Amino acid sequence: MKNDTKTYNIDVHHVTRIEGHGNIRINTRAGVVEEVKLCIVEANRFFESFTRGMLPQEIPWVVGRICGICCVGHQLAATKAVEDSQGITVSPQTVLLRKMFNESQFLQSHVLHVYFLAVPDFVGAPSVLPLASSHPEVVKRALRLKKLANDYTAVMGGRVIHPMSNTLKGWRKLPDLAQIEQIRDRLLAAVPDVLETIAIVKTLKIPQYERETEYVSLKHPDEYALYDGDVFSSDTQKAVPVRNYRWVTNEFTVPHSTTKWSRWHRDSYAVGALARVNNNFAQLRPEAQGVAETLGLKVPCYNPYMNNVAQVVEIVHCAYNSLAMMETVLNGGLQAEDISHTPVAGRGFGAVEVPRGILFHEYAFDETGRCSDANSIIPTSQNINNIEQDMKAFVPQMLPNMSKEELTLHMEMLLRAYDPCISCSVHMLDVEFTD
Amino acid sequence: MGLTVVGIGSRYARDDAVGLALVEALPTVFSGCAVVTLLWENADALTLAHDLLELPGPVLIVDCADMGLAGGAWRFFAMQDVSLHPHQSTVSTHGVGMAEALAIAQALGFGHPVHLFGVQPFDLSPCPDLTPEMQECLPVLQEALVAAVDRLVRS
């Protein structure tokens, strides 16, 4: 088809099942791209306002409710920020348990995204339901891995969704060592499932598209940064402390989005699995580095579709890293700690990596120890701008060789590749073409 | 294989916990036959699909269900007698429900009969207790559930 015949009006309306809605709008006329927009029309949820007047101990449990998928990450980022505000330093035991807790969430979320959202695209299935009939072993494996990761979270936090065991200064109820041992044994037994996951992902045909991007993630001198570190840019190869996170996010508004957008050294930046792997590859577990090589992920990688592959690399990293942390806990045991605390005035900052990227929390407390100010910036709001920039670069590149259907599919896949909270809804899009 | 009765719900969303409350109070022997009772709390639907595959025989799910009835009303039916519509295009991180969980499990080979004892909620707002109205209904609901289980065990 000749390029100059391509007049498309693509309106992917209501990318739903997020906390709000988003639309994809693409208009081309006679082969010329006139408009590419990712419109976010989600409503404010006012969680930051909810926290005002609360005591420091209450906040992590409340803000964990921001998301059912990233509840662990919100709780940990808030816990760290509140502890920072209160001048609390936690023990190595608590840090270790929190790292395990966080990685359990990575395993849950990445398995869910790779198998239930991404893989159906690549095998031509509209969702996991037909995939269950055509590839039952794949779906059974996914369910087994998801169940294992869920149980890991429950052992660490007391329950799968919105766990309650973690608190300021430590653990309200320490995880049970016998249960950790069971999870360790199940994780070891799950290695064949993980290897099969790698084999499946290796067969997927990843779209070939690249756009040089600024990747932002936490960075830590001693480890692959998921729980702690400074905020690092691939552009400058430098990091800033978490307390200066507003230098990074530089939030601004655009008329077609109720979500604030972010930018740092360029028009936009990306966070998430690919950003982390790009920035911290050398600190991945050797097993995960090997998987990256097997799957053709060479850093720096500028193909956003490879974020799914980076998620698989992180599944392997978290599985082996968790096994090592479990051994440490099982060998050393756990000691009850004093978690009492009298609130004081102060302001604090916290950040953790969650599956979709860096999550920032900030809280201030007045002289009565009550929360007077709060701020939370989630990964999706940092990524939205970059997704639109990717779409703007992708459409003119691919327009000459793609039909409307192919273009729409690739836009949806691009959105899903980032695994934003809105990705969960892209499968239920009604796609409307008006020629 | 014997019947497994599964109570599903969350204890933090008022009447969503009614299935848990009913199954917790259920006897485990009916007409001389042992009935296995399970509580699946706060489980996401993919976990439900996984756990259904582990069940060895017929299952009765006791759950709060929006059936367009008055609060506290109940219905007992075989899944095959109703039309659940798993949304082929909507399966997603946040969008997997009971219908999808059943559909996934069945596509993966779960072939045992499934019955549902559904109770219409009064209120599902975030709160750890059943509504007072639902608590008043519990004796009637318990009696109806016992009769339903007894019927399944005898059949």
Coordinates of C-alpha atoms in Angstrom, one line a residue:
Chain A
M1 CA 0.0 0.0 0.0
K2 CA 1.3 3.4 -0.9
N3 CA 2.1 5.6 2.2
D4 CA 0.1 8.6 0.9
T5 CA -3.1 6.6 0.9
K6 CA -3.0 6.1 4.6
T7 CA -5.6 8.2 6.3
Y8 CA -6.4 6.7 9.7
N9 CA -8.4 8.0 12.6
I10 CA -7.7 5.5 15.4
D11 CA -9.6 6.2 18.6
V12 CA -8.9 3.6 21.3
H13 CA -11.5 4.9 23.7
H14 CA -11.4 4.3 27.4
V15 CA -8.4 2.3 28.3
T16 CA -10.3 1.2 31.4
R17 CA -9.8 -0.8 34.5
I18 CA -7.4 1.6 35.9
E19 CA -8.1 4.0 38.7
G20 CA -9.5 6.2 36.0
H21 CA -9.5 6.0 32.2
G22 CA -7.2 6.6 29.3
N23 CA -7.6 6.7 25.5
I24 CA -5.2 6.3 22.6
R25 CA -5.9 8.7 19.7
I26 CA -4.0 8.5 16.4
N27 CA -4.9 10.5 13.3
T28 CA -3.0 10.3 10.0
R29 CA -3.9 12.0 6.7
A30 CA -2.5 10.9 3.4
G31 CA 0.4 9.2 5.1
V32 CA 1.2 12.2 7.3
V33 CA 0.8 11.8 11.1
E34 CA -1.3 14.6 12.4
E35 CA -1.9 13.5 16.0
V36 CA -0.7 10.9 18.4
K37 CA -2.0 11.2 22.0
L38 CA -2.2 9.1 25.1
C39 CA -5.1 10.8 26.9
I40 CA -5.4 10.0 30.6
V41 CA -8.7 11.0 32.0
E42 CA -8.6 9.3 35.4
A43 CA -10.0 11.0 38.4
N44 CA -8.1 12.2 41.4
R45 CA -8.2 9.8 44.4
F46 CA -7.1 12.1 47.2
F47 CA -5.1 9.6 49.1
E48 CA -2.6 12.3 50.0
S49 CA -5.5 14.2 51.6
F50 CA -6.7 11.1 53.4
T51 CA -3.4 10.9 55.3
R52 CA -3.6 14.4 56.8
G53 CA -4.2 14.2 60.5
M54 CA -3.1 10.6 60.7
L55 CA -0.4 9.3 63.1
P56 CA 2.9 8.0 61.6
Q57 CA 2.1 4.4 62.3
E58 CA -1.3 4.5 60.5
I59 CA 0.0 5.9 57.2
P60 CA 1.7 2.9 55.6
W61 CA -1.4 0.7 56.0
V62 CA -3.7 3.3 54.6
V63 CA -1.6 4.2 51.5
G64 CA -1.0 0.6 50.8
R65 CA -4.6 0.7 49.6
I66 CA -3.7 2.9 46.7
C67 CA -3.1 -0.3 44.7
G68 CA -4.0 -4.0 45.0
I69 CA -1.0 -5.0 42.9
C70 CA 1.6 -2.8 44.4
C71 CA 0.3 -2.7 47.9
V72 CA 3.6 -4.0 49.3
G73 CA 5.6 -1.2 47.5
H74 CA 3.3 1.6 48.6
Q75 CA 3.5 0.3 52.2
L76 CA 7.3 0.1 52.1
A77 CA 7.8 3.5 50.4
A78 CA 5.5 5.1 53.0
T79 CA 7.2 3.2 55.9
K80 CA 10.6 4.4 54.8
A81 CA 9.4 8.0 54.3
V82 CA 7.7 8.1 57.7
E83 CA 10.7 6.5 59.4
D84 CA 12.9 9.2 57.7
S85 CA 10.6 11.9 59.1
Q86 CA 10.7 10.4 62.6
G87 CA 14.5 9.8 62.7
I88 CA 14.0 6.1 62.9
T89 CA 16.8 3.7 61.9
V90 CA 15.8 0.1 61.4
S91 CA 17.8 -3.0 62.1
P92 CA 19.5 -5.2 59.4
Q93 CA 17.0 -7.9 60.2
T94 CA 14.1 -5.5 59.3
V95 CA 15.8 -4.4 56.1
L96 CA 16.3 -8.0 55.1
L97 CA 12.7 -9.0 55.7
R98 CA 11.5 -5.9 53.8
K99 CA 13.7 -6.8 50.8
M100 CA 12.1 -10.3 50.8
F101 CA 8.7 -8.8 51.1
N102 CA 9.3 -6.5 48.2
E103 CA 10.7 -9.2 46.0
S104 CA 7.7 -11.4 46.7
Q105 CA 5.6 -8.6 45.1
F106 CA 8.0 -8.4 42.1
L107 CA 7.5 -12.1 41.5
Q108 CA 3.7 -11.9 41.8
S109 CA 3.4 -8.9 39.5
H110 CA 5.9 -9.9 36.8
V111 CA 4.4 -13.4 36.5
L112 CA 1.0 -11.9 36.2
H113 CA 2.0 -9.4 33.6
V114 CA 4.2 -11.6 31.5
Y115 CA 1.9 -14.5 31.3
F116 CA -1.6 -13.0 31.5
L117 CA -1.1 -9.7 29.7
A118 CA 1.9 -10.0 27.4
V119 CA 2.1 -13.6 26.2
P120 CA -1.5 -13.7 24.7
D121 CA -0.5 -10.9 22.4
F122 CA 2.5 -12.7 21.1
V123 CA 0.7 -16.0 20.5
G124 CA -2.3 -14.3 18.8
A125 CA -4.7 -14.9 21.6
P126 CA -7.1 -12.1 22.7
S127 CA -6.6 -13.0 26.3
V128 CA -5.5 -15.8 28.7
L129 CA -8.9 -17.6 28.3
P130 CA -8.3 -19.0 24.8
L131 CA -4.7 -19.5 25.8
A132 CA -5.8 -21.8 28.5
S133 CA -7.3 -24.1 25.9
S134 CA -4.6 -23.8 23.3
H135 CA -1.6 -23.8 25.7
P136 CA -2.8 -25.3 28.9
E137 CA 0.6 -26.2 30.3
V138 CA 1.7 -22.5 29.9
V139 CA -1.3 -21.3 31.9
K140 CA -1.0 -24.0 34.5
R141 CA 2.6 -23.0 35.0
A142 CA 1.6 -19.4 35.3
L143 CA -1.0 -20.2 37.9
R144 CA 1.6 -22.3 39.9
L145 CA 4.1 -19.5 39.9
K146 CA 1.5 -16.8 40.8
K147 CA 0.3 -19.0 43.6
L148 CA 3.8 -19.5 44.9
A149 CA 4.5 -15.7 44.8
N150 CA 1.2 -14.9 46.5
D151 CA 2.0 -17.4 49.3
Y152 CA 5.5 -15.8 49.6
T153 CA 3.9 -12.4 50.2
A154 CA 1.4 -13.9 52.7
V155 CA 4.2 -15.5 54.7
M156 CA 6.1 -12.3 54.9
G157 CA 3.2 -9.8 55.3
G158 CA 0.4 -11.9 56.9
R159 CA -1.8 -11.9 53.9
V160 CA -1.6 -11.5 50.1
I161 CA -3.4 -8.3 49.5
H162 CA -2.9 -5.3 51.7
P163 CA -0.6 -7.1 54.2
M164 CA -0.4 -5.8 57.7
S165 CA 2.7 -7.2 59.4
N166 CA 5.2 -4.6 58.4
T167 CA 5.2 -1.4 60.4
L168 CA 7.5 1.3 61.6
K169 CA 10.8 0.0 63.1
G170 CA 10.0 -3.6 62.2
W171 CA 7.5 -6.4 62.1
R172 CA 4.3 -6.5 64.2
K173 CA 4.4 -10.3 63.8
L174 CA 7.6 -11.8 62.5
P175 CA 7.3 -14.3 59.7
D176 CA 7.2 -17.9 60.7
L177 CA 10.5 -19.7 60.0
A178 CA 8.9 -23.0 59.1
Q179 CA 6.7 -21.2 56.6
I180 CA 9.8 -19.5 55.1
E181 CA 11.4 -22.9 54.8
Q182 CA 8.4 -24.2 53.0
I183 CA 8.4 -21.3 50.6
R184 CA 12.1 -21.8 50.0
D185 CA 11.5 -25.5 49.1
R186 CA 8.7 -24.6 46.8
L187 CA 10.8 -21.9 45.1
L188 CA 13.6 -24.4 44.6
A189 CA 11.1 -26.8 43.1
A190 CA 9.8 -24.1 40.8
V191 CA 13.1 -23.7 39.0
P192 CA 11.8 -25.9 36.1
D193 CA 8.8 -23.6 35.7
V194 CA 11.0 -20.6 35.6
L195 CA 13.2 -22.2 33.0
E196 CA 10.2 -23.0 30.9
T197 CA 9.1 -19.4 31.2
I198 CA 12.5 -18.4 29.7
A199 CA 12.0 -20.9 26.9
I200 CA 8.5 -19.5 26.1
V201 CA 9.7 -15.9 26.1
K202 CA 12.6 -16.9 23.8
T203 CA 10.1 -17.9 21.2
L204 CA 8.2 -14.6 21.2
K205 CA 8.7 -12.3 18.3
I206 CA 9.5 -8.9 19.9
P207 CA 8.7 -5.9 17.7
Q208 CA 11.9 -4.3 16.4
Y209 CA 11.7 -0.6 17.4
E210 CA 14.1 1.6 19.3
R211 CA 14.2 5.1 20.6
E212 CA 17.0 6.3 22.7
T213 CA 15.5 7.1 26.1
E214 CA 16.6 8.3 29.5
Y215 CA 16.2 5.5 32.0
V216 CA 15.7 6.3 35.6
S217 CA 16.0 3.9 38.5
L218 CA 17.3 3.5 42.0
K219 CA 21.0 2.6 42.2
H220 CA 22.8 1.1 45.1
P221 CA 26.6 0.5 45.4
D222 CA 26.2 -2.9 46.9
E223 CA 23.2 -4.6 45.2
Y224 CA 20.7 -4.6 42.5
A225 CA 18.6 -1.7 43.8
L226 CA 15.0 -2.7 44.5
Y227 CA 14.6 -1.6 48.1
D228 CA 17.1 1.2 48.5
G229 CA 19.4 3.5 46.7
D230 CA 19.7 7.0 45.1
V231 CA 17.9 8.1 42.0
F232 CA 20.1 7.4 38.9
S233 CA 19.8 8.7 35.4
S234 CA 21.2 6.8 32.4
D235 CA 21.8 10.2 30.7
T236 CA 24.1 11.7 33.3
Q237 CA 25.3 8.5 34.9
K238 CA 24.8 10.3 38.1
A239 CA 22.4 9.9 41.0
V240 CA 20.6 12.2 43.4
P241 CA 19.4 11.5 46.9
V242 CA 15.7 10.4 47.2
R243 CA 15.0 13.5 49.2
N244 CA 15.5 15.5 46.0
Y245 CA 13.1 13.4 44.0
R246 CA 11.2 16.5 42.8
W247 CA 14.4 17.4 40.8
V248 CA 13.7 14.2 39.0
T249 CA 10.0 14.2 38.4
N250 CA 9.5 17.8 37.6
E251 CA 5.8 17.2 37.3
F252 CA 3.8 19.2 34.8
T253 CA 0.4 19.1 33.3
V254 CA -0.9 18.7 29.7
P255 CA -4.4 19.5 28.5
H256 CA -5.2 15.8 27.5
S257 CA -4.2 14.2 30.8
T258 CA -5.4 14.5 34.4
T259 CA -2.3 12.6 35.4
K260 CA 0.7 14.9 35.9
W261 CA 3.6 14.1 33.6
S262 CA 7.2 13.9 34.4
R263 CA 10.5 14.8 32.7
W264 CA 14.1 15.1 33.8
H265 CA 17.0 15.6 31.4
R266 CA 14.9 15.1 28.2
D267 CA 11.3 15.5 27.1
S268 CA 10.5 12.3 29.0
Y269 CA 12.0 9.4 30.9
A270 CA 11.2 5.8 31.5
V271 CA 11.1 3.8 34.8
G272 CA 10.5 0.1 35.3
A273 CA 12.2 -3.3 34.6
L274 CA 14.0 -2.2 31.5
A275 CA 15.3 0.9 33.2
R276 CA 16.6 -1.1 36.1
V277 CA 18.2 -3.7 34.0
N278 CA 19.8 -1.1 31.8
N279 CA 21.1 0.9 34.8
N280 CA 22.1 -1.9 37.1
F281 CA 22.9 -4.9 34.9
A282 CA 26.2 -5.6 36.6
Q283 CA 24.4 -6.2 39.9
L284 CA 21.9 -8.7 38.7
R285 CA 22.3 -12.2 40.0
P286 CA 24.6 -14.2 37.6
E287 CA 21.7 -16.5 36.7
A288 CA 19.6 -13.4 35.7
Q289 CA 22.5 -12.0 33.6
G290 CA 22.6 -15.4 31.8
V291 CA 18.9 -15.2 31.1
A292 CA 19.3 -11.7 29.7
E293 CA 21.9 -13.0 27.3
T294 CA 19.8 -16.0 26.4
L295 CA 16.8 -13.7 25.6
G296 CA 18.9 -11.3 23.6
L297 CA 18.7 -8.4 26.1
K298 CA 21.9 -6.4 25.7
V299 CA 22.3 -3.2 27.6
P300 CA 21.7 -0.5 26.9
C301 CA 18.5 -1.6 25.3
Y302 CA 16.3 1.1 23.9
N303 CA 13.4 -1.2 22.7
P304 CA 10.5 -0.6 25.1
Y305 CA 8.9 -3.9 24.0
M306 CA 11.9 -5.6 25.7
N307 CA 10.5 -4.5 29.1
N308 CA 8.6 -7.8 29.1
V309 CA 12.0 -9.6 28.7
A310 CA 13.5 -7.4 31.4
Q311 CA 10.6 -8.6 33.7
V312 CA 11.5 -12.2 33.0
V313 CA 15.2 -11.4 33.9
E314 CA 13.9 -9.9 37.1
I315 CA 11.8 -12.9 37.9
V316 CA 15.0 -15.0 37.8
H317 CA 16.9 -12.4 39.8
C318 CA 14.2 -12.2 42.5
A319 CA 13.8 -16.0 42.6
Y320 CA 17.6 -16.6 43.2
N321 CA 18.0 -13.5 45.4
S322 CA 15.1 -14.6 47.5
L323 CA 16.5 -18.0 48.0
A324 CA 19.7 -16.5 49.2
M325 CA 17.9 -14.2 51.6
M326 CA 15.8 -17.1 52.9
E327 CA 18.9 -19.0 53.7
T328 CA 20.2 -16.0 55.7
V329 CA 17.0 -15.8 57.7
L330 CA 16.8 -19.6 58.2
N331 CA 20.4 -19.7 59.4
G332 CA 20.3 -16.7 61.6
G333 CA 16.8 -16.9 63.0
L334 CA 14.6 -13.9 63.8
Q335 CA 14.5 -11.8 66.9
A336 CA 11.5 -9.8 68.2
E337 CA 12.2 -6.0 68.1
D338 CA 10.8 -3.0 69.9
I339 CA 8.4 -1.3 67.6
S340 CA 7.1 1.2 70.0
H341 CA 7.3 4.8 68.8
T342 CA 6.2 8.3 70.0
P343 CA 5.4 10.5 67.1
V344 CA 7.5 13.7 66.6
A345 CA 7.5 16.5 64.1
G346 CA 9.5 16.2 60.9
R347 CA 9.5 15.6 57.2
G348 CA 10.7 12.5 55.4
F349 CA 11.2 10.9 52.0
G350 CA 11.1 7.3 50.9
A351 CA 11.5 5.4 47.6
V352 CA 11.4 1.8 46.5
E353 CA 11.4 0.2 43.2
V354 CA 8.0 -1.5 42.5
P355 CA 7.5 -3.7 39.5
R356 CA 6.6 -0.7 37.3
G357 CA 9.3 1.6 38.4
I358 CA 10.4 4.0 41.1
L359 CA 7.7 4.9 43.7
F360 CA 8.3 8.1 45.8
H361 CA 6.5 9.0 49.0
E362 CA 6.9 12.1 51.2
Y363 CA 5.3 13.0 54.5
A364 CA 5.5 15.8 57.0
F365 CA 4.3 15.8 60.6
D366 CA 3.5 18.7 62.8
E367 CA 4.3 19.3 66.5
T368 CA 1.4 17.1 67.6
G369 CA 2.8 14.2 65.5
R370 CA 0.0 14.3 63.0
C371 CA 0.5 14.3 59.3
S372 CA 0.3 17.8 57.8
D373 CA 1.5 17.1 54.2
A374 CA 1.9 14.2 51.9
N375 CA 3.0 13.4 48.3
S376 CA 3.2 10.3 46.3
I377 CA 4.4 9.9 42.7
I378 CA 3.8 6.5 41.2
P379 CA 5.7 4.9 38.3
T380 CA 2.8 5.1 35.9
S381 CA 2.6 8.8 36.0
Q382 CA 6.4 9.0 35.4
N383 CA 6.0 6.7 32.4
I384 CA 2.9 8.1 30.7
N385 CA 4.8 10.9 29.0
N386 CA 7.5 8.5 27.7
I387 CA 4.8 6.1 26.4
E388 CA 3.3 8.9 24.3
Q389 CA 6.8 9.9 23.1
D390 CA 7.4 6.3 22.0
M391 CA 4.0 6.3 20.2
K392 CA 4.9 9.5 18.5
A393 CA 8.1 8.1 17.2
F394 CA 6.7 4.6 16.4
V395 CA 3.7 5.7 14.3
P396 CA 5.6 7.6 11.5
Q397 CA 8.2 4.9 11.4
M398 CA 5.8 2.0 11.0
L399 CA 3.0 3.7 9.1
P400 CA 4.3 2.9 5.7
N401 CA 4.3 -0.9 6.4
M402 CA 1.4 -1.4 8.8
S403 CA -2.3 -1.7 8.4
K404 CA -4.7 0.0 10.8
E405 CA -5.1 -3.2 12.6
E406 CA -1.4 -3.9 12.9
L407 CA -0.8 -0.3 14.1
T408 CA -3.5 -0.5 16.7
L409 CA -2.2 -3.8 18.0
H410 CA 1.3 -2.5 18.2
M411 CA 0.2 0.6 20.1
E412 CA -1.7 -1.6 22.6
M413 CA 1.3 -3.9 22.9
L414 CA 3.6 -0.9 23.4
L415 CA 1.3 0.3 26.2
R416 CA 1.2 -3.1 27.7
A417 CA 5.0 -3.5 27.5
Y418 CA 5.4 -0.7 30.0
D419 CA 3.0 -2.6 32.3
P420 CA 1.5 0.6 33.6
C421 CA -1.6 0.3 35.8
I422 CA -3.5 1.2 32.7
S423 CA -2.1 -1.7 30.8
C424 CA -4.4 -4.0 32.6
S425 CA -7.3 -2.5 30.8
V426 CA -6.0 -2.4 27.3
H427 CA -7.3 -5.8 26.5
M428 CA -10.9 -4.5 26.8
L429 CA -10.5 -1.7 24.3
D430 CA -13.2 -1.0 21.8
V431 CA -11.2 0.1 18.8
E432 CA -13.0 2.5 16.5
F433 CA -11.8 3.4 13.0
T434 CA -13.3 6.2 11.0
D435 CA -11.9 6.6 7.5
Chain B
M1 CA -15.2 -38.1 45.7
G2 CA -16.8 -36.2 48.5
L3 CA -18.1 -32.7 48.3
T4 CA -15.9 -29.7 49.1
V5 CA -17.6 -26.5 50.3
V6 CA -15.6 -23.4 49.8
G7 CA -16.4 -20.0 51.4
I8 CA -15.1 -17.1 49.5
G9 CA -14.8 -13.5 50.5
S10 CA -13.0 -10.7 52.3
R11 CA -13.5 -10.0 56.0
Y12 CA -12.8 -6.3 55.3
A13 CA -15.7 -5.5 53.0
R14 CA -18.8 -6.0 55.2
D15 CA -21.2 -8.6 53.6
D16 CA -18.5 -9.8 51.3
A17 CA -17.6 -12.1 54.2
V18 CA -20.9 -13.8 54.4
G19 CA -19.6 -16.9 52.5
L20 CA -16.8 -17.2 55.0
A21 CA -19.2 -16.8 58.0
L22 CA -21.6 -19.4 56.7
V23 CA -18.9 -22.0 55.9
E24 CA -17.1 -21.5 59.2
A25 CA -20.3 -22.5 61.0
L26 CA -21.1 -25.4 58.7
P27 CA -21.1 -29.0 60.1
T28 CA -18.6 -31.3 58.4
V29 CA -20.7 -34.4 58.4
F30 CA -23.9 -34.8 56.4
S31 CA -25.9 -38.0 56.3
G32 CA -22.8 -39.9 57.5
C33 CA -20.6 -38.4 54.8
A34 CA -17.7 -36.1 55.6
V35 CA -17.7 -32.8 53.8
V36 CA -14.5 -30.8 53.4
T37 CA -14.8 -27.1 54.2
L38 CA -12.3 -24.5 52.9
L39 CA -12.1 -20.8 53.4
W40 CA -10.5 -18.8 50.5
E41 CA -10.0 -15.3 51.9
N42 CA -8.8 -12.3 50.0
A43 CA -7.7 -14.6 47.1
D44 CA -7.4 -13.1 43.7
A45 CA -9.3 -14.9 40.9
L46 CA -6.1 -16.5 39.4
T47 CA -5.5 -18.1 42.8
L48 CA -9.1 -19.3 42.7
A49 CA -8.5 -20.9 39.3
H50 CA -5.3 -22.5 40.6
D51 CA -7.0 -23.8 43.8
L52 CA -10.1 -25.1 41.9
L53 CA -7.7 -27.3 39.9
E54 CA -6.5 -28.9 43.1
L55 CA -10.0 -30.0 44.2
P56 CA -10.7 -33.7 43.8
G57 CA -14.4 -33.7 43.3
P58 CA -17.6 -31.6 43.2
V59 CA -17.6 -28.2 44.8
L60 CA -20.1 -25.9 46.3
I61 CA -19.0 -22.3 46.4
V62 CA -20.6 -20.1 49.1
D63 CA -20.2 -16.5 48.2
C64 CA -21.8 -13.1 48.2
A65 CA -23.2 -12.5 44.8
D66 CA -25.0 -9.6 43.1
M67 CA -28.1 -11.2 41.7
G68 CA -30.4 -8.2 41.7
L69 CA -32.3 -9.5 44.7
A70 CA -33.1 -7.9 48.0
G71 CA -30.3 -7.9 50.6
G72 CA -30.0 -11.2 52.4
A73 CA -31.8 -13.2 49.7
W74 CA -30.1 -16.4 48.6
R75 CA -30.0 -18.7 45.6
F76 CA -28.7 -22.2 45.2
F77 CA -27.9 -23.4 41.7
A78 CA -25.6 -25.4 39.5
M79 CA -23.2 -23.3 37.5
Q80 CA -24.3 -25.1 34.4
D81 CA -27.8 -23.7 34.9
V82 CA -26.7 -20.1 34.8
S83 CA -25.0 -18.0 32.3
L84 CA -21.7 -16.4 33.5
H85 CA -20.0 -14.3 30.9
P86 CA -16.3 -14.3 31.2
H87 CA -15.1 -11.4 29.2
Q88 CA -12.7 -12.8 26.6
S89 CA -11.3 -9.4 25.9
T90 CA -11.1 -8.1 29.4
V91 CA -8.9 -10.5 31.3
S92 CA -6.4 -8.3 32.9
T93 CA -4.5 -7.5 36.1
H94 CA -7.5 -6.1 37.9
G95 CA -10.2 -7.5 35.8
V96 CA -10.3 -11.2 36.5
G97 CA -13.4 -12.3 38.4
M98 CA -15.1 -15.5 39.5
A99 CA -16.5 -16.2 36.0
E100 CA -13.0 -15.9 34.5
A101 CA -11.5 -18.0 37.2
L102 CA -14.0 -20.8 36.6
A103 CA -13.6 -20.5 32.8
I104 CA -9.8 -20.7 33.1
A105 CA -10.0 -23.7 35.5
Q106 CA -12.5 -25.5 33.2
A107 CA -10.4 -24.8 30.1
L108 CA -7.5 -26.4 32.0
G109 CA -9.4 -29.5 32.7
F110 CA -11.4 -28.9 35.9
G111 CA -14.5 -30.9 35.1
H112 CA -16.2 -31.5 38.4
P113 CA -19.7 -30.2 39.0
V114 CA -19.8 -26.7 40.5
H115 CA -22.7 -25.3 42.5
L116 CA -23.1 -21.9 44.0
F117 CA -24.8 -20.8 47.1
G118 CA -25.0 -17.0 46.5
V119 CA -26.2 -14.4 49.0
Q120 CA -27.2 -10.9 48.0
P121 CA -25.2 -8.4 50.1
F122 CA -26.7 -5.3 51.8
D123 CA -23.4 -3.4 51.8
L124 CA -19.9 -4.0 50.6
S125 CA -18.1 -0.9 52.0
P126 CA -14.8 -1.3 53.7
C127 CA -15.5 -2.5 57.2
P128 CA -14.6 -5.6 59.1
D129 CA -18.1 -6.7 60.2
L130 CA -21.2 -8.0 58.5
T131 CA -24.0 -5.5 58.4
P132 CA -26.5 -5.9 61.2
E133 CA -29.1 -6.8 58.6
M134 CA -27.0 -9.6 57.3
Q135 CA -26.2 -10.9 60.8
E136 CA -30.0 -11.1 61.4
C137 CA -30.3 -13.2 58.2
L138 CA -27.5 -15.7 59.2
P139 CA -29.7 -18.3 60.9
V140 CA -32.0 -18.5 57.9
L141 CA -29.1 -18.6 55.5
Q142 CA -27.4 -21.3 57.6
E143 CA -30.5 -23.4 57.5
A144 CA -30.7 -23.0 53.8
L145 CA -27.1 -23.8 53.3
V146 CA -27.3 -27.0 55.4
A147 CA -30.2 -28.1 53.3
A148 CA -28.4 -27.4 50.1
V149 CA -25.3 -29.3 51.2
D150 CA -27.4 -32.2 52.4
R151 CA -29.1 -32.3 49.1
L152 CA -25.8 -32.4 47.2
V153 CA -24.4 -35.1 49.5
R154 CA -27.5 -37.3 49.0
S155 CA -27.5 -36.8 45.2

